[in-house]
Short mmCIF file of C-alpha atoms in Angstrom, two decimals:
data_model
loop_
_atom_site.label_atom_id
_atom_site.label_comp_id
_atom_site.label_asym_id
_atom_site.label_seq_id
_atom_site.Cartn_x
_atom_site.Cartn_y
_atom_site.Cartn_z
CA MET A 1 -70.01 16.47 -8.94
CA VAL A 2 -69.85 14.07 -6.29
CA GLN A 3 -70.11 9.99 -6.74
CA MET A 4 -73.23 9.67 -4.26
CA GLU A 5 -73.60 5.34 -5.04
CA GLN A 6 -72.85 4.66 -1.09
CA ASN A 7 -69.93 2.53 -0.42
CA PRO A 8 -69.37 0.95 3.14
CA ALA A 9 -66.52 3.46 4.07
CA MET A 10 -68.23 6.98 3.63
CA THR A 11 -69.87 6.91 6.87
CA ALA A 12 -66.31 7.00 8.26
CA GLN A 13 -65.49 9.37 6.14
CA ILE A 14 -68.10 12.21 7.00
CA GLN A 15 -66.12 11.69 10.81
CA THR A 16 -62.44 11.51 9.49
CA GLY A 17 -62.39 13.26 6.19
CA PRO A 18 -61.02 12.07 2.41
CA HIS A 19 -57.68 9.76 2.88
CA ILE A 20 -55.11 11.87 1.18
CA ILE A 21 -52.47 10.11 -0.72
CA THR A 22 -49.47 12.13 -2.46
CA VAL A 23 -47.81 11.09 -5.61
CA ALA A 24 -44.36 12.91 -5.45
CA SER A 25 -40.90 11.47 -7.87
CA GLY A 26 -37.82 13.59 -6.84
CA LYS A 27 -37.21 13.91 -10.77
CA GLY A 28 -39.87 13.81 -13.54
CA GLY A 29 -40.23 11.92 -16.21
CA VAL A 30 -41.26 8.95 -14.16
CA GLY A 31 -45.16 8.59 -15.24
CA LYS A 32 -46.45 10.10 -11.75
CA THR A 33 -49.11 12.00 -13.44
CA HIS A 34 -50.42 9.47 -15.91
CA PHE A 35 -50.11 7.32 -12.59
CA SER A 36 -52.39 9.56 -10.26
CA VAL A 37 -54.92 9.60 -13.60
CA ASN A 38 -55.08 5.78 -13.41
CA LEU A 39 -55.56 5.14 -10.06
CA ALA A 40 -58.23 7.89 -9.46
CA THR A 41 -59.82 6.66 -12.19
CA LYS A 42 -59.55 2.67 -10.50
CA LEU A 43 -60.62 3.84 -7.24
CA VAL A 44 -63.84 5.75 -9.34
CA GLU A 45 -64.56 2.55 -10.89
CA MET A 46 -64.73 0.41 -7.60
CA LYS A 47 -67.86 2.96 -6.57
CA TYR A 48 -65.10 5.43 -4.12
CA ARG A 49 -65.91 8.91 -4.02
CA VAL A 50 -62.39 10.50 -5.16
CA LEU A 51 -60.78 13.90 -5.76
CA LEU A 52 -57.72 14.70 -7.81
CA ILE A 53 -55.70 17.82 -7.59
CA ASP A 54 -53.32 18.79 -9.91
CA GLY A 55 -50.64 19.49 -7.69
CA ASP A 56 -48.18 20.95 -10.38
CA LEU A 57 -50.02 24.06 -9.92
CA GLY A 58 -48.07 26.02 -12.71
CA LEU A 59 -48.64 23.71 -15.41
CA ALA A 60 -51.89 21.69 -16.39
CA ASN A 61 -50.10 17.99 -17.05
CA VAL A 62 -54.04 16.15 -15.91
CA ASN A 63 -55.88 18.21 -18.02
CA VAL A 64 -53.61 17.29 -21.13
CA LEU A 65 -54.02 13.75 -20.25
CA LEU A 66 -57.56 13.46 -20.03
CA GLY A 67 -57.98 15.29 -22.93
CA VAL A 68 -60.21 18.31 -21.06
CA ASN A 69 -59.73 21.73 -21.20
CA PRO A 70 -60.95 23.70 -18.19
CA GLU A 71 -62.27 27.12 -17.81
CA ARG A 72 -61.06 27.71 -14.66
CA ASN A 73 -58.53 26.26 -12.39
CA ALA A 74 -56.19 26.52 -8.87
CA SER A 75 -55.44 30.62 -9.47
CA HIS A 76 -59.50 31.45 -9.59
CA LEU A 77 -59.29 29.25 -6.25
CA LEU A 78 -56.18 30.70 -4.61
CA ASN A 79 -57.56 34.36 -5.61
CA GLY A 80 -61.22 34.15 -4.60
CA THR A 81 -63.02 34.47 -7.26
CA HIS A 82 -64.25 31.29 -7.64
CA SER A 83 -65.83 28.82 -5.11
CA PHE A 84 -64.00 25.15 -4.60
CA GLU A 85 -67.63 23.51 -6.54
CA ASP A 86 -67.23 26.43 -8.94
CA VAL A 87 -62.77 25.34 -10.26
CA LEU A 88 -63.89 21.66 -10.49
CA THR A 89 -63.46 19.75 -13.52
CA HIS A 90 -65.88 16.29 -14.23
CA VAL A 91 -64.66 13.79 -15.97
CA ASN A 92 -66.70 10.33 -16.11
CA GLY A 93 -67.23 10.68 -12.26
CA LEU A 94 -64.04 11.94 -11.56
CA ASP A 95 -63.62 15.02 -9.31
CA ILE A 96 -60.91 16.99 -10.96
CA LEU A 97 -58.92 20.14 -9.25
CA PRO A 98 -57.10 21.68 -12.32
CA ALA A 99 -53.76 23.42 -12.44
CA GLY A 100 -53.20 26.48 -14.62
CA THR A 101 -51.47 26.34 -17.80
CA ALA A 102 -47.90 28.07 -18.09
CA LEU A 103 -48.95 30.37 -14.91
CA ALA A 104 -45.26 30.77 -13.38
CA GLN A 105 -46.77 32.71 -10.02
CA LEU A 106 -48.32 29.10 -9.02
CA SER A 107 -45.13 27.12 -9.92
CA GLU A 108 -43.60 28.37 -6.37
CA LEU A 109 -46.48 29.51 -3.82
CA ASP A 110 -45.16 31.79 -1.46
CA ILE A 111 -46.15 31.11 2.47
CA SER A 112 -48.71 33.55 2.71
CA SER A 113 -50.54 31.66 -0.46
CA GLN A 114 -49.81 28.24 1.03
CA VAL A 115 -51.70 29.43 3.92
CA ARG A 116 -54.59 30.51 1.80
CA LEU A 117 -54.47 27.82 -0.38
CA LEU A 118 -54.76 25.37 2.55
CA LYS A 119 -57.52 26.91 4.24
CA THR A 120 -59.62 27.22 0.76
CA LEU A 121 -59.31 23.97 -0.14
CA ASP A 122 -60.56 22.80 3.54
CA LEU A 123 -60.22 19.24 2.49
CA ALA A 124 -60.84 18.01 5.96
CA ASN A 125 -64.16 18.88 5.24
CA ARG A 126 -64.70 17.81 1.52
CA PRO A 127 -67.06 14.79 0.72
CA TYR A 128 -64.56 12.52 -0.69
CA ASP A 129 -63.12 8.90 0.43
CA PHE A 130 -60.02 9.36 -1.44
CA VAL A 131 -58.17 12.50 -1.95
CA ILE A 132 -55.11 12.07 -4.50
CA ILE A 133 -52.54 15.16 -5.08
CA ASP A 134 -50.44 14.45 -7.79
CA SER A 135 -47.60 16.65 -7.00
CA ALA A 136 -45.21 18.60 -8.51
CA ALA A 137 -41.70 16.79 -9.16
CA GLY A 138 -38.32 17.83 -7.00
CA ILE A 139 -38.52 18.82 -3.71
CA GLY A 140 -39.64 22.74 -3.98
CA GLY A 141 -42.23 24.34 -1.52
CA ASN A 142 -45.32 23.45 -3.25
CA VAL A 143 -43.88 19.75 -3.33
CA ARG A 144 -43.78 19.80 0.88
CA LEU A 145 -47.23 21.39 0.67
CA ALA A 146 -48.35 18.50 -0.89
CA VAL A 147 -46.43 16.14 1.22
CA SER A 148 -47.81 17.77 4.62
CA LEU A 149 -51.69 17.76 3.21
CA ALA A 150 -50.96 14.20 3.02
CA HIS A 151 -51.93 10.55 5.61
CA GLU A 152 -49.22 8.46 2.93
CA VAL A 153 -46.48 9.38 0.48
CA LEU A 154 -46.22 7.48 -2.61
CA VAL A 155 -42.63 8.14 -3.66
CA MET A 156 -42.56 6.98 -6.99
CA MET A 157 -39.53 6.14 -8.86
CA ASN A 158 -38.06 4.48 -12.45
CA PRO A 159 -35.66 1.37 -11.99
CA GLU A 160 -32.69 3.88 -12.76
CA ILE A 161 -29.55 5.26 -10.09
CA THR A 162 -30.70 8.72 -10.77
CA SER A 163 -34.07 8.21 -10.20
CA LEU A 164 -33.24 6.16 -7.07
CA THR A 165 -30.84 9.32 -5.40
CA ASP A 166 -33.48 11.91 -6.79
CA ALA A 167 -36.04 9.71 -4.52
CA TYR A 168 -34.13 9.15 -1.24
CA ALA A 169 -33.49 13.34 -1.82
CA LEU A 170 -37.19 13.67 -1.92
CA VAL A 171 -38.05 11.25 1.07
CA LYS A 172 -35.13 12.70 3.26
CA VAL A 173 -37.00 16.43 2.83
CA SER A 174 -40.64 15.00 3.45
CA ARG A 175 -39.88 13.45 5.63
CA ALA A 176 -38.67 16.64 7.70
CA ALA A 177 -42.03 18.46 6.32
CA ASN A 178 -44.25 15.71 7.91
CA ARG A 179 -42.84 12.53 10.11
CA ALA A 180 -46.42 11.46 10.43
CA THR A 181 -46.96 9.74 7.36
CA ASN A 182 -46.41 7.12 5.55
CA PHE A 183 -44.22 6.55 3.28
CA ARG A 184 -44.28 3.84 0.53
CA VAL A 185 -42.49 3.03 -2.47
CA LEU A 186 -43.75 2.34 -6.24
CA VAL A 187 -41.38 1.32 -9.07
CA ASN A 188 -42.91 2.39 -12.37
CA ASN A 189 -41.65 0.89 -15.72
CA VAL A 190 -40.21 -2.60 -14.59
CA LYS A 191 -39.53 -5.57 -17.27
CA MET A 192 -39.69 -7.68 -14.23
CA ALA A 193 -40.73 -7.78 -10.27
CA GLU A 194 -37.10 -8.41 -8.65
CA GLN A 195 -36.14 -4.89 -10.53
CA ALA A 196 -38.45 -3.23 -8.56
CA ARG A 197 -37.76 -5.10 -4.75
CA GLU A 198 -33.88 -4.53 -5.77
CA MET A 199 -34.92 -0.37 -6.09
CA PHE A 200 -36.85 -0.79 -3.02
CA THR A 201 -34.53 -2.65 -1.05
CA SER A 202 -31.46 0.33 -2.05
CA ILE A 203 -33.41 3.42 -1.09
CA ASN A 204 -35.12 1.58 1.88
CA LYS A 205 -31.59 0.62 3.45
CA ALA A 206 -30.60 4.33 2.75
CA ALA A 207 -33.15 5.65 4.98
CA ARG A 208 -33.08 3.48 7.52
CA THR A 209 -28.65 4.03 7.75
CA PHE A 210 -28.96 7.99 7.80
CA LEU A 211 -32.87 8.76 8.15
CA SER A 212 -33.21 5.98 10.96
CA PHE A 213 -36.95 4.68 9.95
CA SER A 214 -38.07 2.20 7.22
CA LEU A 215 -39.87 2.96 3.83
CA GLU A 216 -43.03 0.59 3.29
CA PHE A 217 -42.99 -1.15 -0.57
CA ALA A 218 -46.47 -0.10 -2.38
CA GLY A 219 -45.68 -2.26 -5.14
CA TYR A 220 -44.76 -2.14 -9.06
CA ILE A 221 -45.85 -1.13 -12.78
CA TYR A 222 -45.18 -3.35 -15.53
CA ARG A 223 -43.14 -1.62 -19.13
CA ASP A 224 -46.09 -2.02 -21.19
CA ASN A 225 -47.08 -0.38 -24.46
CA ALA A 226 -50.29 0.06 -23.36
CA VAL A 227 -49.41 3.05 -21.47
CA GLU A 228 -48.09 4.71 -24.60
CA LYS A 229 -50.98 4.13 -26.23
CA ALA A 230 -53.03 5.45 -23.59
CA LEU A 231 -50.95 8.68 -23.82
CA ARG A 232 -52.03 9.01 -27.08
CA SER A 233 -55.38 8.77 -26.48
CA GLN A 234 -55.49 11.31 -23.68
CA LYS A 235 -57.08 8.24 -22.05
CA PRO A 236 -56.07 6.48 -18.34
CA PHE A 237 -54.59 3.04 -19.47
CA ILE A 238 -56.97 1.54 -17.00
CA GLU A 239 -60.17 2.24 -19.38
CA LEU A 240 -58.95 1.29 -22.36
CA PHE A 241 -56.65 -1.99 -21.65
CA PRO A 242 -57.73 -3.09 -18.09
CA ASP A 243 -56.80 -6.60 -18.97
CA THR A 244 -52.89 -5.10 -19.47
CA PRO A 245 -50.24 -6.01 -16.65
CA ALA A 246 -50.06 -2.10 -16.10
CA ALA A 247 -53.39 -2.27 -15.35
CA ARG A 248 -53.44 -4.64 -13.05
CA CYS A 249 -50.75 -3.45 -11.07
CA VAL A 250 -52.60 0.03 -10.97
CA GLU A 251 -55.73 -2.35 -9.73
CA ASN A 252 -53.67 -4.55 -7.12
CA LEU A 253 -52.32 -1.05 -5.25
CA ALA A 254 -55.79 0.29 -5.56
CA LYS A 255 -57.60 -2.32 -4.02
CA LYS A 256 -55.01 -2.37 -1.40
CA LEU A 257 -55.58 1.17 -0.41
CA SER A 258 -59.50 0.66 0.33
CA GLU A 259 -58.68 -2.40 2.19
CA GLY A 260 -56.66 -0.05 4.04
CA LEU A 261 -59.70 2.38 3.98
CA GLU A 262 -62.25 -0.65 5.27
CA LYS A 263 -59.43 -1.00 8.03
CA THR A 264 -60.10 2.72 9.19
CA PHE A 265 -63.39 2.27 8.82
CA VAL A 266 -64.02 -0.76 11.12
CA GLU A 267 -61.31 0.91 13.76
CA ASN A 268 -63.08 4.01 14.03
CA ARG A 269 -66.67 2.30 14.94
CA ILE A 270 -64.64 0.32 17.07
CA HIS A 271 -63.64 2.89 19.25
#
């Protein structure tokens, strides 16, 4: 199901395809999947057509967070038994391409499987404004594939030194995989904004010194008890607790992304 209520940016997407954002992290446990679900949910609230892809193909974290149990998943798409449309799961206007549950064969695709998956996804010709790919953690082949698809990568980390070093490793490997992509840093679970700025300054300094390019600061998400409550309820916190600090942070980022899409729409009309 694709949300059909019109949005000013939709016409541009017919010509340019959806804006693809990969949410990645150098290590697990930083809140990447929960953020991806909430960002996608907020963009749907803003009347955008959104596809959320669970890029950790051998697991089913998005399913768990949303309390759904799809009959079909990415494995059915990959082996050709079902079409793209048949595999999708629909939750409150959001289209989801689910991962499999405990499917080791999907946890690290070989090159031929990656190529086959890319052809089947055919994202450039799908009728969405945004595609959010919640990638697996780390720097494996499936992660590099998710990065290669993206117009921009949101590198997510926590305010911890180990999270910073793992995020830098992700940036280093990902930059080699896709030099045309914008890399933006998002710091989760912060007590104060200064923490996020300090973390970004550190990783950006390393990128400029050793990789010769600069990162962008996407923002931060406050530590918030509402996040844990929403996890237990298997619902997005942006939906259950829209006025909490964490929800407002997600809303701010969603607005920035929508402004970027509108800018692209205007530029395409000019050219």
